[in-house]
XYZ file of C-alpha atoms in Angstrom:
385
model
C 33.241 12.108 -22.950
C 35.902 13.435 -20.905
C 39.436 11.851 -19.266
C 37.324 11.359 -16.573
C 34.399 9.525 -17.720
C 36.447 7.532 -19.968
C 38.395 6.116 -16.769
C 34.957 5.644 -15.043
C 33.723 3.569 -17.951
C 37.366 1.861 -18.395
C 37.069 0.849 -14.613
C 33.257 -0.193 -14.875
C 34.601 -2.409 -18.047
C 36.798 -4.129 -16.282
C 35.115 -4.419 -12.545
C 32.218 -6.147 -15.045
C 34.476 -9.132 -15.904
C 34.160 -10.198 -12.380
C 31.487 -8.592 -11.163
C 28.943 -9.687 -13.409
C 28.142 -13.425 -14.515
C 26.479 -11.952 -17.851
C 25.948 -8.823 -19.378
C 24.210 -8.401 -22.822
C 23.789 -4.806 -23.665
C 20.979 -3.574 -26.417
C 19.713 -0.797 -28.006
C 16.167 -0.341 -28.755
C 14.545 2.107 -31.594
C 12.152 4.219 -28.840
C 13.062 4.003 -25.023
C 10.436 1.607 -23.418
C 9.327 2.403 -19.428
C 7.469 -1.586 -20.178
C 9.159 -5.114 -20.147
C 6.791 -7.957 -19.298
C 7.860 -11.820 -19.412
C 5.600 -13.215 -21.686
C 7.728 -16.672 -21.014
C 11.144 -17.804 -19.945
C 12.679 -16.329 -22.953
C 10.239 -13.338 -24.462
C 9.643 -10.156 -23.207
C 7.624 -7.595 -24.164
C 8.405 -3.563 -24.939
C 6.756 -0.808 -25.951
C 7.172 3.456 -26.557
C 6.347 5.988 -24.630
C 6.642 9.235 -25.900
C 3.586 11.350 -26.083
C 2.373 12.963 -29.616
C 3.809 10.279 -31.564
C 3.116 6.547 -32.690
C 4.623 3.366 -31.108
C 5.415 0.086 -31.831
C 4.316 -2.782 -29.214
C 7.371 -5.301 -29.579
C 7.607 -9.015 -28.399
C 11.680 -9.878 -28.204
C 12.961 -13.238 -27.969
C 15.659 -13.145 -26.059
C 19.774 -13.866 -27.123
C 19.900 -17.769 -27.242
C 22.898 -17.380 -24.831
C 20.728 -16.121 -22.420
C 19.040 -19.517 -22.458
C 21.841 -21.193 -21.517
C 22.335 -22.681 -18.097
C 25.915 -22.302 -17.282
C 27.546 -18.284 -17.416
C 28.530 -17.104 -20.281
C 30.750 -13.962 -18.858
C 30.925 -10.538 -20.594
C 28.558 -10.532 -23.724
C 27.153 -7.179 -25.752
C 25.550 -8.847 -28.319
C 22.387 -7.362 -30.230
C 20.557 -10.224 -31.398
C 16.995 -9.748 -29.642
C 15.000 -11.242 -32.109
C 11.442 -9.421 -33.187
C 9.042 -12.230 -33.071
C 5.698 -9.800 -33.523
C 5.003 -6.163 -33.685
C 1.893 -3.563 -33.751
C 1.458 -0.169 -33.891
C -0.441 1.948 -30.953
C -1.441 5.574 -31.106
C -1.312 6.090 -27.694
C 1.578 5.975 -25.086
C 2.442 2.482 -23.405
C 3.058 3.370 -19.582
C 2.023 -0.104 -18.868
C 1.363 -3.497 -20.017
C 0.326 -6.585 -18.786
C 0.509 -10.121 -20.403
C -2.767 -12.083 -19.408
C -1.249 -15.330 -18.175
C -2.488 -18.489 -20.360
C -3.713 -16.249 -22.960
C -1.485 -14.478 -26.100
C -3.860 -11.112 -24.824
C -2.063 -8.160 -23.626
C -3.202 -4.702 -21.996
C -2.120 -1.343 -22.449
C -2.569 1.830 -20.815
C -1.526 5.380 -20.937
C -2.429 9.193 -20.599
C -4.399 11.138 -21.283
C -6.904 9.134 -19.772
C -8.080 5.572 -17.938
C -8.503 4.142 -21.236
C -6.765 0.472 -21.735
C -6.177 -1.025 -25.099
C -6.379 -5.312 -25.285
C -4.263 -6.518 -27.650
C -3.982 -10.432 -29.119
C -0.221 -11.520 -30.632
C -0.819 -13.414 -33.608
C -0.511 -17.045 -33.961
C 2.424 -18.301 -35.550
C 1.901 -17.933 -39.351
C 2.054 -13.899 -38.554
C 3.747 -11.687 -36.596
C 0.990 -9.220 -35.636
C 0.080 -7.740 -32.169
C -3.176 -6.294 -32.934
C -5.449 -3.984 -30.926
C -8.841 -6.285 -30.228
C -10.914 -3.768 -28.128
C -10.877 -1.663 -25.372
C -11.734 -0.994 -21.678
C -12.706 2.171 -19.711
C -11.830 2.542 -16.469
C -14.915 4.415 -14.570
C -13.240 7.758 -13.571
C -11.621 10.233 -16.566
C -9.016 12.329 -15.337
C -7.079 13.735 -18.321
C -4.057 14.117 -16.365
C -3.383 10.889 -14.706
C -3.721 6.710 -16.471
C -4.990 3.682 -15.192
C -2.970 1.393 -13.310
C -3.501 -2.153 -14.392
C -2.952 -5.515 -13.469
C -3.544 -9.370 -14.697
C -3.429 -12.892 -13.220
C -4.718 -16.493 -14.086
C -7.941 -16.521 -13.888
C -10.990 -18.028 -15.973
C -12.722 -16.396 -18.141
C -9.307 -13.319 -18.661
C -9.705 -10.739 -16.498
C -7.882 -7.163 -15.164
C -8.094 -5.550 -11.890
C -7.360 -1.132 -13.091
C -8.237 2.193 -11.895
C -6.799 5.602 -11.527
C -8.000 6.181 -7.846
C -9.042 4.194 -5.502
C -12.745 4.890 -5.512
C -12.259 3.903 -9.481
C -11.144 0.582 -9.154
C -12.843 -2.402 -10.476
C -12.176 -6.008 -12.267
C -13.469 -5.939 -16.382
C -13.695 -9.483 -18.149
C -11.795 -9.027 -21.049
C -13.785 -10.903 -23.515
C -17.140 -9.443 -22.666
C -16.019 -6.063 -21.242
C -18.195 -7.179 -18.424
C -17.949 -5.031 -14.796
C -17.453 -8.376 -12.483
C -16.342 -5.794 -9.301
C -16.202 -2.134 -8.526
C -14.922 -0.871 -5.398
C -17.034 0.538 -3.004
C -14.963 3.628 -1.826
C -15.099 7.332 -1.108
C -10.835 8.024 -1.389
C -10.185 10.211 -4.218
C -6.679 9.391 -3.745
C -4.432 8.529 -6.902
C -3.220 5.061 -7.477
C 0.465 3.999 -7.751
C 0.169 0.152 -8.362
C -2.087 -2.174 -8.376
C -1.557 -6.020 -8.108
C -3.130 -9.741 -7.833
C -2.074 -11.512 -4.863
C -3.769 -14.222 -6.006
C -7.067 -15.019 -8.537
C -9.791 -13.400 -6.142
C -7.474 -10.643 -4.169
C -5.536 -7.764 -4.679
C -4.035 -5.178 -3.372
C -3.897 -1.552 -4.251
C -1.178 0.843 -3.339
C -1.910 4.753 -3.500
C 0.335 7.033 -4.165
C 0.242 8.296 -0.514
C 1.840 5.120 0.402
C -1.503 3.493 1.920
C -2.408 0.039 1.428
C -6.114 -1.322 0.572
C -7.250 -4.962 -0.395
C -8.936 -5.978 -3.213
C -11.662 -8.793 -2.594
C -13.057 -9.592 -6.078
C -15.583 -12.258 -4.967
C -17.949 -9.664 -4.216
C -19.499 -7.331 -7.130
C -19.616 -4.523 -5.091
C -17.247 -4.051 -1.983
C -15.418 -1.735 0.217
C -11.558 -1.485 -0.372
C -10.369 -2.033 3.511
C -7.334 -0.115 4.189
C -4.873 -2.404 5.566
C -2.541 -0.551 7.769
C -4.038 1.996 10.157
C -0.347 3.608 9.873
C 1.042 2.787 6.741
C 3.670 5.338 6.748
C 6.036 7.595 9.372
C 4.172 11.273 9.343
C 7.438 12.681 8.218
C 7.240 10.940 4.641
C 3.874 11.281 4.151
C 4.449 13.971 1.813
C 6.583 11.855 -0.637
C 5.330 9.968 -3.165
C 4.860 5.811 -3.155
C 4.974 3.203 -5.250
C 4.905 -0.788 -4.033
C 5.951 -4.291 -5.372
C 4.930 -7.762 -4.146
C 6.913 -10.521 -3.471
C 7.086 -13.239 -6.295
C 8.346 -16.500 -4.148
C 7.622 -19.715 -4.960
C 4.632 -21.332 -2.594
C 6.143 -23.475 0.088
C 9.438 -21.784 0.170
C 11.025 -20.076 2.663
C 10.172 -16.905 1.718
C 6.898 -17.557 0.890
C 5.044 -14.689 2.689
C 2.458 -11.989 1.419
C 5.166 -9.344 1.650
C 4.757 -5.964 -0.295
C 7.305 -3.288 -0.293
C 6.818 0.354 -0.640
C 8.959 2.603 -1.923
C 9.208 6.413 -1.260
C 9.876 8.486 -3.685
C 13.082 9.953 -0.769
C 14.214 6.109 -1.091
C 12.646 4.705 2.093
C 11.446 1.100 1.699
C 8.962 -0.406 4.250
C 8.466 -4.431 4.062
C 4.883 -5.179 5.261
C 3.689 -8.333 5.663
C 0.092 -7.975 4.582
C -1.324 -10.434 7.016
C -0.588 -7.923 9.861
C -0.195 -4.685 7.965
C -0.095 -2.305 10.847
C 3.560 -3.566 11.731
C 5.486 -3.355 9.187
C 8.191 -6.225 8.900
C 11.639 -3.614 8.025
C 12.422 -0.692 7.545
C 15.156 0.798 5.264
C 16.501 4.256 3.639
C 18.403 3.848 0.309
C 21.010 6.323 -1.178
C 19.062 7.848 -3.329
C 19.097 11.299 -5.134
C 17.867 14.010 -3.334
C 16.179 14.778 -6.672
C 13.977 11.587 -6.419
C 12.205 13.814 -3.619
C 10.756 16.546 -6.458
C 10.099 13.347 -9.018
C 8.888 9.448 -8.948
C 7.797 9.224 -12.792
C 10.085 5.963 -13.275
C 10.845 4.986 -9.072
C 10.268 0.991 -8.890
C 10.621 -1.846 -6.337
C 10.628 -5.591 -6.915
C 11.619 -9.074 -5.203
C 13.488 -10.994 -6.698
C 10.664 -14.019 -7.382
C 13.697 -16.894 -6.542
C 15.709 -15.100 -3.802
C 13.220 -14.864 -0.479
C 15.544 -11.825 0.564
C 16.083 -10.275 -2.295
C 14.648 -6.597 -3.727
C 15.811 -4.229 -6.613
C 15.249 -0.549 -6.429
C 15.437 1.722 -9.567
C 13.958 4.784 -11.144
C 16.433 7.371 -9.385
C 19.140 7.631 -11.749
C 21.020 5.696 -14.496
C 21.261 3.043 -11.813
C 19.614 -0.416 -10.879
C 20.476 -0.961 -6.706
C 19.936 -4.562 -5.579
C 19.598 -5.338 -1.916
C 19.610 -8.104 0.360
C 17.251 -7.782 2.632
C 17.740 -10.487 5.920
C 19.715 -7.258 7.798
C 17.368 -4.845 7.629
C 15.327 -4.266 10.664
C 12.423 -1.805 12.153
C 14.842 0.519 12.821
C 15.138 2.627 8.890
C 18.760 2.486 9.135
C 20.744 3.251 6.010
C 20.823 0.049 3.798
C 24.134 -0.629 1.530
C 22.928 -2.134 -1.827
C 24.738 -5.890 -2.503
C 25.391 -4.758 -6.514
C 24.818 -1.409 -8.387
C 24.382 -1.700 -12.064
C 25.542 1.101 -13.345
C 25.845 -0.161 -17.370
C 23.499 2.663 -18.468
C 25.802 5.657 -17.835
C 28.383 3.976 -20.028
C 27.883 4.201 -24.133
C 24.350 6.346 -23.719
C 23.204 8.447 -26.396
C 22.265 10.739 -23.876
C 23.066 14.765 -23.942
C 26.785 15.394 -22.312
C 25.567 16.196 -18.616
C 22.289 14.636 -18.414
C 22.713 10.743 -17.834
C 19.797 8.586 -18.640
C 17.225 7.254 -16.270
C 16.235 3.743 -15.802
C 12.589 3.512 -16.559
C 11.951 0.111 -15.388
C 13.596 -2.976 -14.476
C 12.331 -6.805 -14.048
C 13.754 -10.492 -12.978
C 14.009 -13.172 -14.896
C 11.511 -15.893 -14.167
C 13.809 -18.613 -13.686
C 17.721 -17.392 -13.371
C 17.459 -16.244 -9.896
C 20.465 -13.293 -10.591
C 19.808 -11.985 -14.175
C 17.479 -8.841 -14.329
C 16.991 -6.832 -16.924
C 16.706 -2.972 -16.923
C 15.568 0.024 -19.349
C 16.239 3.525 -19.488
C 15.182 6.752 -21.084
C 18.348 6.672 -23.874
C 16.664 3.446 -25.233
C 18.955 1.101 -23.799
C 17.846 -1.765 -22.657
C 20.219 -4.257 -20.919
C 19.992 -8.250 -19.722
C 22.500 -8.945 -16.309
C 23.524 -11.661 -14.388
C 25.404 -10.292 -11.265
C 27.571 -12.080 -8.421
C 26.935 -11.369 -5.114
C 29.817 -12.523 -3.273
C 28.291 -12.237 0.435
C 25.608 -14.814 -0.989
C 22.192 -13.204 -1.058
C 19.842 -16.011 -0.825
């Protein structure tokens, strides 16, 4: 580290003391692109590499963490390993099935998912149960997946959107398939509730998921989902997590380009979108997109985080934007993972992922490619809300 960077990090150390209401920094064996709540207070990680083995980890979180009132500056390493299990395959995603102690899996080469059931409590096991096929088997690409609360457990996957389709866990059962001719990749997929979803390609288009029928178109739901001068970039989406009966509490999904432009849609009149923003991004996000992210914050109705870009997590607050794409200024920056990463001299790490916490409306917590992994509360001062 040079004069330089050790200034940086001096200055980040002590802008942190006031800028953040926690920080707990951690270091995990293999670099996870996966955390998914599994509870208030356990996540769950898990490897990525290809040509290797990895472990599928669920963490309890520090106990300070639980805590209600801020605890200030805190690296600490005391994520505790509750249960553990080996796949041979890489974990680009995973899903908790709400209710249930299942989890699913997927990774390339293939649309393969793995189900997984963590132990009860007199082990600490997270074995592999079965496994699902998604319909189409493109060696290049992996299913997208996604879970909600739903009887009997179910998950809504596919690699393109003339793949997708809803498999009962427990039987393996096809209960939908969608009814499409668009060869187009997917980027995310999501529940908007226990009968509809939504599909995002990676074209930036929008198409709903309606489960109650077996068989069934996927209706696009924006006739112009995106400016003609971006269609070239590539998309991925988030939707928003509010409470019902909140102020917030609209079917909003955001899209992210992979050139940093955000479009809110409200998906109840798709064709307009809601706001329109460009982040500062990287130009190099334009040639990539692996790790590029969007969520809202599920207890802050105007609240998104953007990451993927760099070694950065950019929060954003979003009751200023307008329809306009005008350059948005992010409300915080974490920028924890440049400092202390085990990362070659000149190439910073990436953040591979980042979540919220379920109920602390301000703490998220962020991965990156170095194997960092980091839980932060941060301040806003203007009073995102």
């Amino acid at each position: 580290m040079d004069e330089e960077e050790e200034e940086e990090e001096e200055q980040w150390l002590l802008e942190s003391l006031r800028l953040y209401d926690d920080l707990h920094l951690f270091e995990l064996q293999e670099p996870t692109r996966v955390i998914e709540w599994t509870g208030d207070t356990r996540i769950c990680v898990a490897g990525y590499g290809l040509g290797r083995r990895h472990e599928v980890l669920r963490l309890r979180l520090p106990p300070r963490l639980s805590a209600r009132e801020s605890q200030g500056l805190c690296p600490e390493r005391d994520f505790t390993v509750e249960h553990g299990g080996i796949s041979e395959r890489p974990v680009y995603q995973l899903k908790h099935v709400p209710e249930t102690s299942l989890l699913v899996t997927s990774g390339p080469p293939d649309g393969l998912l793995q189900v997984w059931r963590m132990a009860e409590e007199e082990t600490d096991a997270i074995k592999l149960v079965s496994t699902i096929q998604t319909a189409h088997r493109d060696e290049r690409s992996w299913a997208k997946v996604a879970t909600a609360s739903a009887k009997p457990a179910r998950v809504l996957h596919g690699l393109r959107v003339n793949d997708v389709q809803v498999t009962e866990i427990e039987s393996g059962r096809t209960i939908f398939a969608a009814d499409s001719e668009s060869p187009d990749e997917i980027a995310t997929l999501d529940f908007l509730d226990e009968a509809t979803g939504l599909a995002c390609s990676a074209r930036g288009q929008l198409f709903c998921v309606d489960t109650r029928q077996p068989r069934a178109p996927l209706g696009a739901a924006a006739e112009a989902p995106i400016p003609a001068a971006l269609g070239g970039q590539r998309w991925c989406a988030g939707v928003s997590r509010c409470p019902r009966g909140s102020a917030g509490d609209k079917p909003l999904v955001a899209r992210l380009s992979a050139g940093g432009h955000v479009v809110l849609t409200d998906i109840r009149n798709a064709a307009s979108p809601v706001q329109v923003a460009q982040c500062p991004v990287p130009t190099a996000g334009l040639q990539g997109g692996e790790f590029q992210s969007v969520s809202f914050a599920p207890l802050l109705s105007s609240c998104l985080a953007v990451s993927g870009f760099d070694a950065t997590v950019q929060v954003y607050n979003t009751q200023s934007w307008g329809p306009s794409g005008r350059t948005a200024e992010p409300v915080f920056v974490h920028k924890g993972h440049l400092f202390g990463s085990t990362a070659p001299a000149g190439h910073p790490p990436l953040v591979t992922t980042h979540t919220w916490h379920p109920s602390k409306p301000r703490t998220v917590l962020s991965a990156a490619t170095d194997g960092s992994l980091h839980v932060w509360g941060w301040s806003d001062p203007r009073g995102a809300s």
